Short mmCIF file of C-alpha atoms in Angstrom, two decimals:
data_model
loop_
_atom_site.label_atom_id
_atom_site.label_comp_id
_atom_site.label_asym_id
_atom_site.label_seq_id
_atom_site.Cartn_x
_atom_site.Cartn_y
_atom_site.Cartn_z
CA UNK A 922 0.00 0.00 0.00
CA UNK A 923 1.15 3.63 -0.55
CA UNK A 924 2.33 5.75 2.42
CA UNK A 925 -0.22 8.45 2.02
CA UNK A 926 -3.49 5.60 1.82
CA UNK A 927 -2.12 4.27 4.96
CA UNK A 928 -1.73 7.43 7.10
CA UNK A 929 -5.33 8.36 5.56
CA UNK A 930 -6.60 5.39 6.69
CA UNK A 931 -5.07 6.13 10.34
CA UNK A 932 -6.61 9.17 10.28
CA UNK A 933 -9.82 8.63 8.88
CA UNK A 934 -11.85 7.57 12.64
CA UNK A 935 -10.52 10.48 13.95
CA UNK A 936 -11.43 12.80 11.62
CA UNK A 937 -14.82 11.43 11.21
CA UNK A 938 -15.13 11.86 15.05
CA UNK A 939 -13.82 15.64 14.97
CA UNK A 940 -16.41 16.19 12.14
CA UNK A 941 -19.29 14.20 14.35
CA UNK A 942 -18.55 16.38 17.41
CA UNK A 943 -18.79 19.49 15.38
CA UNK A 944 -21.99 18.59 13.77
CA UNK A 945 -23.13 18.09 17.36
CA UNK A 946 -22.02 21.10 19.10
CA UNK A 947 -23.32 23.08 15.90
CA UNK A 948 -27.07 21.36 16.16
CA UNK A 949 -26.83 21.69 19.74
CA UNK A 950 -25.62 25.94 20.18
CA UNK A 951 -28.49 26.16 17.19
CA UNK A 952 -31.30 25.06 19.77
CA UNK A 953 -29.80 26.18 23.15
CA UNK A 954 -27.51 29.11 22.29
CA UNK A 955 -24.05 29.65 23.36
CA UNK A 956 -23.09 27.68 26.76
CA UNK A 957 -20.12 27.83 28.74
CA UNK A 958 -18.52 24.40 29.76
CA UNK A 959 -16.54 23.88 32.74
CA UNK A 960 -15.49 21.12 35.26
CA UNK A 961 -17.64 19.86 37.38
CA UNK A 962 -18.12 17.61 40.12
CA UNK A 963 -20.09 14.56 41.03
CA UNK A 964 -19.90 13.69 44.71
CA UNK A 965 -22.01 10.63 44.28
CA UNK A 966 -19.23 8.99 42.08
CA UNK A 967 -16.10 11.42 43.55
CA UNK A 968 -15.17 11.82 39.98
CA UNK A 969 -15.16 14.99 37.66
CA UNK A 970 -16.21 15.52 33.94
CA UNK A 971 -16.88 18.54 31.43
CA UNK A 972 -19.86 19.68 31.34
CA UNK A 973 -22.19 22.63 29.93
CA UNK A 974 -22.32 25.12 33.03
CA UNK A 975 -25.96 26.86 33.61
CA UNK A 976 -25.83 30.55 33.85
CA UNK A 977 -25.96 30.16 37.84
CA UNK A 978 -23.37 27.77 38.36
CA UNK A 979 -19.50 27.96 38.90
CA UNK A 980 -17.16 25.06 37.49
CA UNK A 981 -15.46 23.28 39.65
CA UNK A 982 -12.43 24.36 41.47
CA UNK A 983 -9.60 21.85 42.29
CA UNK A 984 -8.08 24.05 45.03
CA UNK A 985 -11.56 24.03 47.12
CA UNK A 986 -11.73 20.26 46.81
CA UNK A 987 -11.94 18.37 49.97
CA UNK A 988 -11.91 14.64 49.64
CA UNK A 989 -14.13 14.11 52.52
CA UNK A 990 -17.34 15.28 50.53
CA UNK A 991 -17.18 12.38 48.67
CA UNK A 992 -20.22 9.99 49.23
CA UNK A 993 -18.76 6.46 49.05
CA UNK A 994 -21.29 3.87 49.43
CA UNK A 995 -18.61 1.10 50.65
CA UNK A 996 -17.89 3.46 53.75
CA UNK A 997 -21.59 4.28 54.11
CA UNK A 998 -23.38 0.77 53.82
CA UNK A 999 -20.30 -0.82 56.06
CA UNK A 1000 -21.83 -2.02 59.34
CA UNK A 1001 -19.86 -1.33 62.70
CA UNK A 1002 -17.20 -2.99 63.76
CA UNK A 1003 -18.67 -3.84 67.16
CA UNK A 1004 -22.52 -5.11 66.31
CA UNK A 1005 -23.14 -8.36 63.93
CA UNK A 1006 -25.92 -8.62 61.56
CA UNK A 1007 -28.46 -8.87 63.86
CA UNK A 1008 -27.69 -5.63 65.59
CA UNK A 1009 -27.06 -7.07 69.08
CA UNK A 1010 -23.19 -6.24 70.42
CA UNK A 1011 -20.51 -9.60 69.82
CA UNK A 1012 -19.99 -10.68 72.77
CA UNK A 1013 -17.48 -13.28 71.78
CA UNK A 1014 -15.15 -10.19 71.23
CA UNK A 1015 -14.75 -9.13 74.79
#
């Protein structure tokens, strides 16, 4: 195969995703109007992703982030170290 079909062919996906994207963004600032997008924050999942930012709303600031906002559901579904299924204290600990 020739050099320039092959790098074409590299390129093609993500060219057709650049062009997708556009198309997107285009259709979508046609029925919304412009939008500002900024990082935000999901304490459910303690992750962070870019997002469109309403008019109201601030994007996410990694400087006022404080790790102990995030909800984890391991930590809050874990039962206590001194009480057994049934609720009633271990005895066979003491």
């Amino acid at each position: 195969m020739e050099a320039r079909l092959i790098a074409g062919l590299i390129l093609l996906p993500f060219v057709a995703a650049f062009v997708y994207a556009g198309i997107h963004e285009y259709l979508r600032f046609k029925s919304e109007g412009p939008s500002d997008y900024g990082l935000v924050y999901n304490e459910d999942s303690g992750t962070t992703h870019v997002s469109a930012l309403a008019d109201s709303e601030d994007s996410f600031d990694p400087e006022d982030y404080d790790p102990n906002d995030f909800n984890d559901p391991e930590v809050n579904n874990a039962p206590d170290e001194g009480s057994n299924d049934t609720g009633e204290e271990d005895s066979a600990r003491t």
